[in-house]
Short mmCIF file of C-alpha atoms in Angstrom, two decimals:
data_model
loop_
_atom_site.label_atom_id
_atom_site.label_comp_id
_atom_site.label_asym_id
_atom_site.label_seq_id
_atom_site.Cartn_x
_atom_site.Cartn_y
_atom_site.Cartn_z
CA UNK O 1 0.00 0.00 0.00
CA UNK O 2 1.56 3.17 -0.76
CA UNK O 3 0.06 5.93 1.52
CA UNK O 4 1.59 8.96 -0.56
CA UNK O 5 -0.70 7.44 -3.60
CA UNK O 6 -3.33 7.11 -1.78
CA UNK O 7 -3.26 10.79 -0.24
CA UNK O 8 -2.64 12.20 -3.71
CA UNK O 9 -5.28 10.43 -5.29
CA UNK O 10 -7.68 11.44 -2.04
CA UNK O 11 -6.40 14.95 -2.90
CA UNK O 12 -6.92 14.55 -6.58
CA UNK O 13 -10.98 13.35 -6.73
CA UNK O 14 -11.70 16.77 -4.63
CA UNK O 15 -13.21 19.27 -6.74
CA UNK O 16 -11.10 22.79 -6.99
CA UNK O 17 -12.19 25.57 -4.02
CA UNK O 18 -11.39 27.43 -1.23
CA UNK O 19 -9.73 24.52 0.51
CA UNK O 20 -7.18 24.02 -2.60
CA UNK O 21 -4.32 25.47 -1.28
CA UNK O 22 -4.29 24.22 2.00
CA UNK O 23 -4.94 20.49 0.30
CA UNK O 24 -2.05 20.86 -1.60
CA UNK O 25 0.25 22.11 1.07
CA UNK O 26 -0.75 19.21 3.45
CA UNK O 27 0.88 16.67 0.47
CA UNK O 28 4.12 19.19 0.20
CA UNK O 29 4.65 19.33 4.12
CA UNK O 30 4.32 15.17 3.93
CA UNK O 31 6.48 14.85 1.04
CA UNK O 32 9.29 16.99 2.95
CA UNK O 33 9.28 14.94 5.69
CA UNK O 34 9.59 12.22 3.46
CA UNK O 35 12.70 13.88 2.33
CA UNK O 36 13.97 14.99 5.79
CA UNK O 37 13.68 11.26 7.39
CA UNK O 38 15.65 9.96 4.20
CA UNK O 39 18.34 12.53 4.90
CA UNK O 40 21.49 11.09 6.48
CA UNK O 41 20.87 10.96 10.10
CA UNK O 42 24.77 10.35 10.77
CA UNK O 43 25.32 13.54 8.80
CA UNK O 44 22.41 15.34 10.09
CA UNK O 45 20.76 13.86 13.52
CA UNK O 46 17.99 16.55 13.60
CA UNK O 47 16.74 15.37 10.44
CA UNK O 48 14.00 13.31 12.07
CA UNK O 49 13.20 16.02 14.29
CA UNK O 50 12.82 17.97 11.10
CA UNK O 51 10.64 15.58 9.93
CA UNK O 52 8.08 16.13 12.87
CA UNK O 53 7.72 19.79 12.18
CA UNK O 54 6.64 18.66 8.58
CA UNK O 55 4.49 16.02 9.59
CA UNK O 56 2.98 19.22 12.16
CA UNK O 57 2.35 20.96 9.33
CA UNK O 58 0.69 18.83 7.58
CA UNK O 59 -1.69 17.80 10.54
CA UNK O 60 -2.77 21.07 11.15
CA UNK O 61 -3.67 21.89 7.52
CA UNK O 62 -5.99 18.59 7.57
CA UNK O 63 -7.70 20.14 10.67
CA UNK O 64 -8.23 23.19 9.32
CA UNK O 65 -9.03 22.31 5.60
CA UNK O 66 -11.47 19.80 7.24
CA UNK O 67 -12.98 22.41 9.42
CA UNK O 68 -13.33 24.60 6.73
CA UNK O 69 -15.53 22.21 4.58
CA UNK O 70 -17.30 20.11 7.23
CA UNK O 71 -18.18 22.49 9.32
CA UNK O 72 -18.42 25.40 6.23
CA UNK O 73 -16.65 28.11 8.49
CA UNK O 74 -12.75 30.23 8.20
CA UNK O 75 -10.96 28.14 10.27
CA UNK O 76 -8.06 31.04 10.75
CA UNK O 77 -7.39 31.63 14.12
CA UNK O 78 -8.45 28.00 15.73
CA UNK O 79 -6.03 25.96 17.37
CA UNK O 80 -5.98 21.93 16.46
CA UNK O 81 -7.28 21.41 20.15
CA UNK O 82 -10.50 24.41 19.43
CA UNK O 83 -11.19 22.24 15.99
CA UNK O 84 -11.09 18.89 17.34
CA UNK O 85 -13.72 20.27 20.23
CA UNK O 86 -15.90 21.65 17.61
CA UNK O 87 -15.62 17.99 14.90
CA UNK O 88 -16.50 16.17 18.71
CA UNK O 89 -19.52 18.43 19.73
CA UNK O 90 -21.25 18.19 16.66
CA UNK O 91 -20.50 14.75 15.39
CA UNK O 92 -18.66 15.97 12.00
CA UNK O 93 -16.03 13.02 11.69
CA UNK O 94 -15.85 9.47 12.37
CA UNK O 95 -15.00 9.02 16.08
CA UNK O 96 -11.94 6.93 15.87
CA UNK O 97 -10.48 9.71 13.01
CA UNK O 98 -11.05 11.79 15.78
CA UNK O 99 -9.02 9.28 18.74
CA UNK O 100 -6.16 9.39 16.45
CA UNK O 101 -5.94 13.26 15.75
CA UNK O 102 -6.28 14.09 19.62
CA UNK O 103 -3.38 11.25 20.08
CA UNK O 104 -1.18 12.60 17.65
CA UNK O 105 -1.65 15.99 19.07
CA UNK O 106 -0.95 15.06 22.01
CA UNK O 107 2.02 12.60 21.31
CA UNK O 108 3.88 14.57 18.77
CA UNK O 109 2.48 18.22 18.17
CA UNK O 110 2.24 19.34 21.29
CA UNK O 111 5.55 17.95 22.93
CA UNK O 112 7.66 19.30 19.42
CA UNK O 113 5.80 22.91 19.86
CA UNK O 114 6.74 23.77 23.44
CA UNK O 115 9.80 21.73 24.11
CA UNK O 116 12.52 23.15 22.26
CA UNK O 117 15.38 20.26 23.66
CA UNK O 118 13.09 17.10 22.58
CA UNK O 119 14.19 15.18 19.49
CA UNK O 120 13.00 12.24 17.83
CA UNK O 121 14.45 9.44 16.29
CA UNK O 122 13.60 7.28 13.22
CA UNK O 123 10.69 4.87 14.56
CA UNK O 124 9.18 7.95 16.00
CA UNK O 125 9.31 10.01 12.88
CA UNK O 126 8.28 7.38 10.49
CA UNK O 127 4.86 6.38 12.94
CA UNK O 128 4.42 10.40 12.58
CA UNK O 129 4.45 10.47 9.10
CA UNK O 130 1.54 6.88 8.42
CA UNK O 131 -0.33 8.35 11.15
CA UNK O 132 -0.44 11.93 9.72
CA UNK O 133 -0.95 10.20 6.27
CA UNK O 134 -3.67 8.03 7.14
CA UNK O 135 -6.24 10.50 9.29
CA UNK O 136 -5.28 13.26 6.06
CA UNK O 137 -6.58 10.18 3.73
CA UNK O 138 -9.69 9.73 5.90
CA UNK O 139 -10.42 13.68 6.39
CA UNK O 140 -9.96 14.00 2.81
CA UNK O 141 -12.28 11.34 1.78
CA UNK O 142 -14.69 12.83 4.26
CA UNK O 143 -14.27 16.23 2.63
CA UNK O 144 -14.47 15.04 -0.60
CA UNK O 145 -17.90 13.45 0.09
CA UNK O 146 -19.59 16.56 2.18
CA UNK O 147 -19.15 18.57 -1.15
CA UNK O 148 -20.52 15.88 -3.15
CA UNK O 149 -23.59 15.83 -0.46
CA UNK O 150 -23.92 19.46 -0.67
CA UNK O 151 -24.14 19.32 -4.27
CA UNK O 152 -26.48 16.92 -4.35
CA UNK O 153 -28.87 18.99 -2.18
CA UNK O 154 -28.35 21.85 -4.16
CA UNK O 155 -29.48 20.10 -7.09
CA UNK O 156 -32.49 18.73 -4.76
CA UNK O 157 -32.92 22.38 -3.81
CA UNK O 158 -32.48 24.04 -7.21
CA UNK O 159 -34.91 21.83 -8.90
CA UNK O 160 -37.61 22.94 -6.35
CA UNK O 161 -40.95 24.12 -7.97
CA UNK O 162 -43.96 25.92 -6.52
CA UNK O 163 -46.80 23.50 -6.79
CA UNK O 164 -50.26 24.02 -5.19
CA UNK O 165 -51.01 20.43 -5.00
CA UNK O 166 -48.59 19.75 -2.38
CA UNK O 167 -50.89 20.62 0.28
CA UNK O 168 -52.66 17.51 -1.10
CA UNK O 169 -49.38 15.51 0.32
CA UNK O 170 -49.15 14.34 3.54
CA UNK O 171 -45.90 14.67 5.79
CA UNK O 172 -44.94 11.28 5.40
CA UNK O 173 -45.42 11.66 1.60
CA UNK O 174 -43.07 14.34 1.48
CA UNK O 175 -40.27 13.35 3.68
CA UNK O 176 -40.57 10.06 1.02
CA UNK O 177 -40.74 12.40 -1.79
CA UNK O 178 -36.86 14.63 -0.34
CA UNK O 179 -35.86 11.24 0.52
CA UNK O 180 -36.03 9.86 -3.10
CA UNK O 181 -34.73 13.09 -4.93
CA UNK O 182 -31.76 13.42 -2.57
CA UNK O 183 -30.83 9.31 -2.33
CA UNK O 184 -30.99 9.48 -6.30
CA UNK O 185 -28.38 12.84 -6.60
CA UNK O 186 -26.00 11.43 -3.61
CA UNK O 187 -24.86 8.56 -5.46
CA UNK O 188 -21.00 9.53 -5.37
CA UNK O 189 -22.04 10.48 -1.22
CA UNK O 190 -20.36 8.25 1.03
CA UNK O 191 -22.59 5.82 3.84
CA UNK O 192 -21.64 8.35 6.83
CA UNK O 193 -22.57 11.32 4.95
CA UNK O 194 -25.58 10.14 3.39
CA UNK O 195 -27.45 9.93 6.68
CA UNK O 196 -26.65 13.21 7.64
CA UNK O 197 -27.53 14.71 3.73
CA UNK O 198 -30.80 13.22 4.44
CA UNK O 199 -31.40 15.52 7.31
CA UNK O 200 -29.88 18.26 6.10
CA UNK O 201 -31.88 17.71 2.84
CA UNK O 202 -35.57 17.43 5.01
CA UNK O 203 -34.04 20.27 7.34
CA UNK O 204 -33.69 22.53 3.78
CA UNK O 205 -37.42 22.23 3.40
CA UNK O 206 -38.82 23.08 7.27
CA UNK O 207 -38.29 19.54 8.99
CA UNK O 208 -36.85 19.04 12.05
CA UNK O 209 -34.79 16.28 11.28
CA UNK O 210 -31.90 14.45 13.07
CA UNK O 211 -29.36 12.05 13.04
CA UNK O 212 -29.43 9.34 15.20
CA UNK O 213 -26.23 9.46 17.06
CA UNK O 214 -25.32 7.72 20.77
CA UNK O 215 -24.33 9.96 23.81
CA UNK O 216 -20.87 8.73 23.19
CA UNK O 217 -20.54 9.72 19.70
CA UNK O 218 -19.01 6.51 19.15
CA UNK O 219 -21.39 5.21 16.23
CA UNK O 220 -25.29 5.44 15.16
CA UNK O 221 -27.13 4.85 18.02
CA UNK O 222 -27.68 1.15 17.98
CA UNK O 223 -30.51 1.71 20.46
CA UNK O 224 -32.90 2.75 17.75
CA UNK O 225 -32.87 0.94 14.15
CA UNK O 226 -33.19 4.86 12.55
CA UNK O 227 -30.49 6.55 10.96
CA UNK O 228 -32.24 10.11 10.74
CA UNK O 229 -35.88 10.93 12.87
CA UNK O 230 -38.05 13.39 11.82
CA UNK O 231 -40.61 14.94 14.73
CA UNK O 232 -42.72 17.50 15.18
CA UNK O 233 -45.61 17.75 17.23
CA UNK O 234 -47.70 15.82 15.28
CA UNK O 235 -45.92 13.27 13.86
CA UNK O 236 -43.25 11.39 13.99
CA UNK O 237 -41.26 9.89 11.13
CA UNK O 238 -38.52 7.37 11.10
CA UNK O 239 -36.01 7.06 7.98
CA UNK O 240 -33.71 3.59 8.17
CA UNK O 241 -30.79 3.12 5.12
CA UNK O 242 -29.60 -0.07 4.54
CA UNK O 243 -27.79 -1.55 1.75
CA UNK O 244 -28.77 -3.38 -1.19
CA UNK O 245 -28.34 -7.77 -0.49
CA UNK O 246 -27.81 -7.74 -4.25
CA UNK O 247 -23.77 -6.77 -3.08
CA UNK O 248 -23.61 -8.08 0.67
CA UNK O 249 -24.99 -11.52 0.29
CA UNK O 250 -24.36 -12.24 4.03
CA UNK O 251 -26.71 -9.18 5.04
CA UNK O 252 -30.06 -10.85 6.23
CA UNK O 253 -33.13 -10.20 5.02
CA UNK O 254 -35.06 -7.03 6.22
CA UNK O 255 -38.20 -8.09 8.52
CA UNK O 256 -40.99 -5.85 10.24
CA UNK O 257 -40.39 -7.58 14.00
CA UNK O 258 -38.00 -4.27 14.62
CA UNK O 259 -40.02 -1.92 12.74
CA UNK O 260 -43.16 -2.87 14.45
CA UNK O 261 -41.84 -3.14 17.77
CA UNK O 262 -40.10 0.52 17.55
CA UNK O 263 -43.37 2.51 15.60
CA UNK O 264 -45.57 1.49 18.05
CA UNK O 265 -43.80 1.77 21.16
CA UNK O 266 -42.07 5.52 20.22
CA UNK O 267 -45.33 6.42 18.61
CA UNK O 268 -44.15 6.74 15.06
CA UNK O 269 -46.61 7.61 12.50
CA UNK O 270 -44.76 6.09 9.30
CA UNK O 271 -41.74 4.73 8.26
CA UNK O 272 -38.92 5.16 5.18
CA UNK O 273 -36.38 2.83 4.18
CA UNK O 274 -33.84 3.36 1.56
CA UNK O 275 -31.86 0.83 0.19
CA UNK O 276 -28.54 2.07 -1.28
CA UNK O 277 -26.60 -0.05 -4.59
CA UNK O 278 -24.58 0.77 -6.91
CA UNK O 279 -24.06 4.22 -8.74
CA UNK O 280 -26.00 3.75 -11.43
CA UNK O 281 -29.18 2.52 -9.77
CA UNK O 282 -32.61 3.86 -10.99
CA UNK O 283 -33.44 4.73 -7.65
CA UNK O 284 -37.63 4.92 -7.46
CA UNK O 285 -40.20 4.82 -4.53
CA UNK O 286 -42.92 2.37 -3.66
CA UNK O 287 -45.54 2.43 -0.68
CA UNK O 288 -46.14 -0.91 0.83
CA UNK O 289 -50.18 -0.64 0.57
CA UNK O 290 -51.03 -3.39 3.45
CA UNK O 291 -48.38 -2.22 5.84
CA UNK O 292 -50.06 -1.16 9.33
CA UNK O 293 -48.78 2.26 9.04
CA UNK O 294 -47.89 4.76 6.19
CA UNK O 295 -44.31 2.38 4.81
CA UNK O 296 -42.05 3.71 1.47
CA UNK O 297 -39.14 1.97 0.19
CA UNK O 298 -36.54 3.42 -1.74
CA UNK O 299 -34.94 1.13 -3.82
CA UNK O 300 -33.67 0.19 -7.55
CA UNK O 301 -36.46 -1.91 -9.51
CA UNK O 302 -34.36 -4.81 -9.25
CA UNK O 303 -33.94 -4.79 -5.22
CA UNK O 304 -37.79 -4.94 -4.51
CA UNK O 305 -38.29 -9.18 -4.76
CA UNK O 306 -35.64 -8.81 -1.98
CA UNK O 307 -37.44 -6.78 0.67
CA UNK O 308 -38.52 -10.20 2.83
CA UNK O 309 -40.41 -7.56 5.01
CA UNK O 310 -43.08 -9.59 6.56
CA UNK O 311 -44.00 -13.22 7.13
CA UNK O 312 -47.45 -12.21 5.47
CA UNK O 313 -47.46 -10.29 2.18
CA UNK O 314 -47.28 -6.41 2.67
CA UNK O 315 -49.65 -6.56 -0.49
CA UNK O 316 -48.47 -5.21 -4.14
CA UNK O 317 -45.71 -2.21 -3.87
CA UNK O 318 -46.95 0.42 -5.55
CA UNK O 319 -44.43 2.87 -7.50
CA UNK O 320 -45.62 6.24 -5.99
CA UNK O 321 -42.08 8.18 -7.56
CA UNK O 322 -44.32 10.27 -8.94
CA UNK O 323 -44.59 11.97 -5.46
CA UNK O 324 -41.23 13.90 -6.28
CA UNK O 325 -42.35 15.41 -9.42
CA UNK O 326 -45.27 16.26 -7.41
CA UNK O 327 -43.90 17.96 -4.49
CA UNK O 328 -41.17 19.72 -6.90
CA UNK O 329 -38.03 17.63 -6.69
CA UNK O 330 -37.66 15.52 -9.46
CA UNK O 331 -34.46 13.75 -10.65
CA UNK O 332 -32.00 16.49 -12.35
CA UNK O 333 -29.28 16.16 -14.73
CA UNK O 334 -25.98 16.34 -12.95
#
């Protein structure tokens, strides 16, 4: 595995913005510590040392450039310890990308910025430079996929039309309806952003919509089978993504025991379920007509003799898509 690949190519499949610069700089300050560990330490025994500085570099900028794009804010002015409260508090990175940028902070950047007799030899300076290189792949990656989310609901948003019969939809209908629109743009999204472009997606259009995250922040909540709830006073709506058995065969088959037991006893009024594939899926909607409660499935044509949902037939799925065209957020051209 060569990391320096990888983080160019992570760096490469970003589209060009704000954040540019500061991508590119995070590659030069690795490659120079590349070249400052490869130096001649019997010649130069500070050349590890030197190597830290670069590798300090470089772990700031992949705070900051993450900051900037996950969280949409100037990050000038932060320190790495201010950034890594802020990507804790609101659940903006993976939780163990997080563990490893508070331990390299406190293992390497910290000690090299306020002790000016430490040095460092070889081991040291080489576990500096994978560990800086693989949380900068995984920040990357996530940056790379919260502008592909963004733009997706953009294109959701964009392609939003003032229709009078949507008063003629109910809430459930709708939520289905931003659901389907933003599941079909977010193809290129990643899993962890999806979720939260769902929500962001309903929030765009008046919900009050959340993801479902633990108290730890250490995954999804696995107390509640929904990724993203939707509540108001009224109602309340729970959205559950799953992937397509088509490309995990060992995933088991989706059943309503859960669903059931988790409507009725949080007093849900309807459920969604979308059921991710591949990239070029034909993403449409169906409503499960026999279900005991309002039920839509988002999932490619070919997905729906899959959905083992009940021990007793959910009746005929019914291809409702329509209800995006309807409420004003039909399938654009990217």
């Amino acid at each position: 595995m060569d990391l320096i690949a990888l983080l160019n190519d992570a760096v490469a499949k970003i589209p060009s913005g704000d954040h540019s610069q500061g991508l590119n700089a995070i590659v030069r300050h690795v490659n120079n510590a590349i070249r400052h560990i490869e130096r001649d330490q019997n010649l130069d025994p500070d050349s590890c040392t030197d190597a830290i500085y670069r590798t300090n570099q470089a772990y700031e900028g992949s705070l900051k450039e993450a900051y900037r794009v996950l969280a949409g804010k100037d990050p000038s002015g932060l320190s790495p310890f201010q950034i890594e409260g802020y990507l804790e508090s609101n659940n903006t990175v993976r939780p163990r990308v997080l563990t490893q940028l508070t331990r390299y902070r406190k293992d390497y950047r910290n000690p090299s910025a306020h002790d000016y007799k430490l040095d460092f030899d070889n081991d040291e300076a080489l576990l500096a430079i994978v560990s800086v290189c693989g949380f900068a792949i995984l920040l990357l990656n996530q940056i790379r996929s919260k502008i592909e989310s963004t733009a997706a609901q953009a294109r959701v948003a964009v392609n939003t039309l003032v229709n009078n019969n949507t008063s003629t939809l109910s809430n459930a209908e709708k939520v289905a309806a931003i659901c389907l629109a933003y599941t079909r743009e977010s193809t290129n999204v990643d899993w962890y952003e999806y979720e939260r472009g769902i929500a962001e997606s309903l929030v765009a259009y008046g919900y009050n919509a959340d993801v479902q995250f633990d108290e730890n922040n250490d995954d999804l909540n696995e107390n509640t089978l929904w990724d993203v709830i939707v509540r108001d006073n009224d109602y309340v709506i729970g959205i559950d993504s799953r992937l397509s058995r088509r490309y995990r065969t060992d995933l088991k088959p989706m059943t309503m025991v859960g669903y059931d037991t988790t409507l009725s006893h949080d007093n849900f009024n309807a459920a969604v379920i979308t059921v991710r594939s591949s990239k070029d899926t034909d993403y449409r909607l169906y409503h499960a007509a026999k279900a005991p409660y309002p039920l839509y499935i988002i999932c490619d044509p070919a997905d729906t003799d899959q959905l083992t949902l009940s021990e007793e037939s959910l009746g005929t799925l019914t291809d409702v898509s329509s209800l995006a065209e309807q409420l004003g957020v039909s399938h654009t051209t990217k």
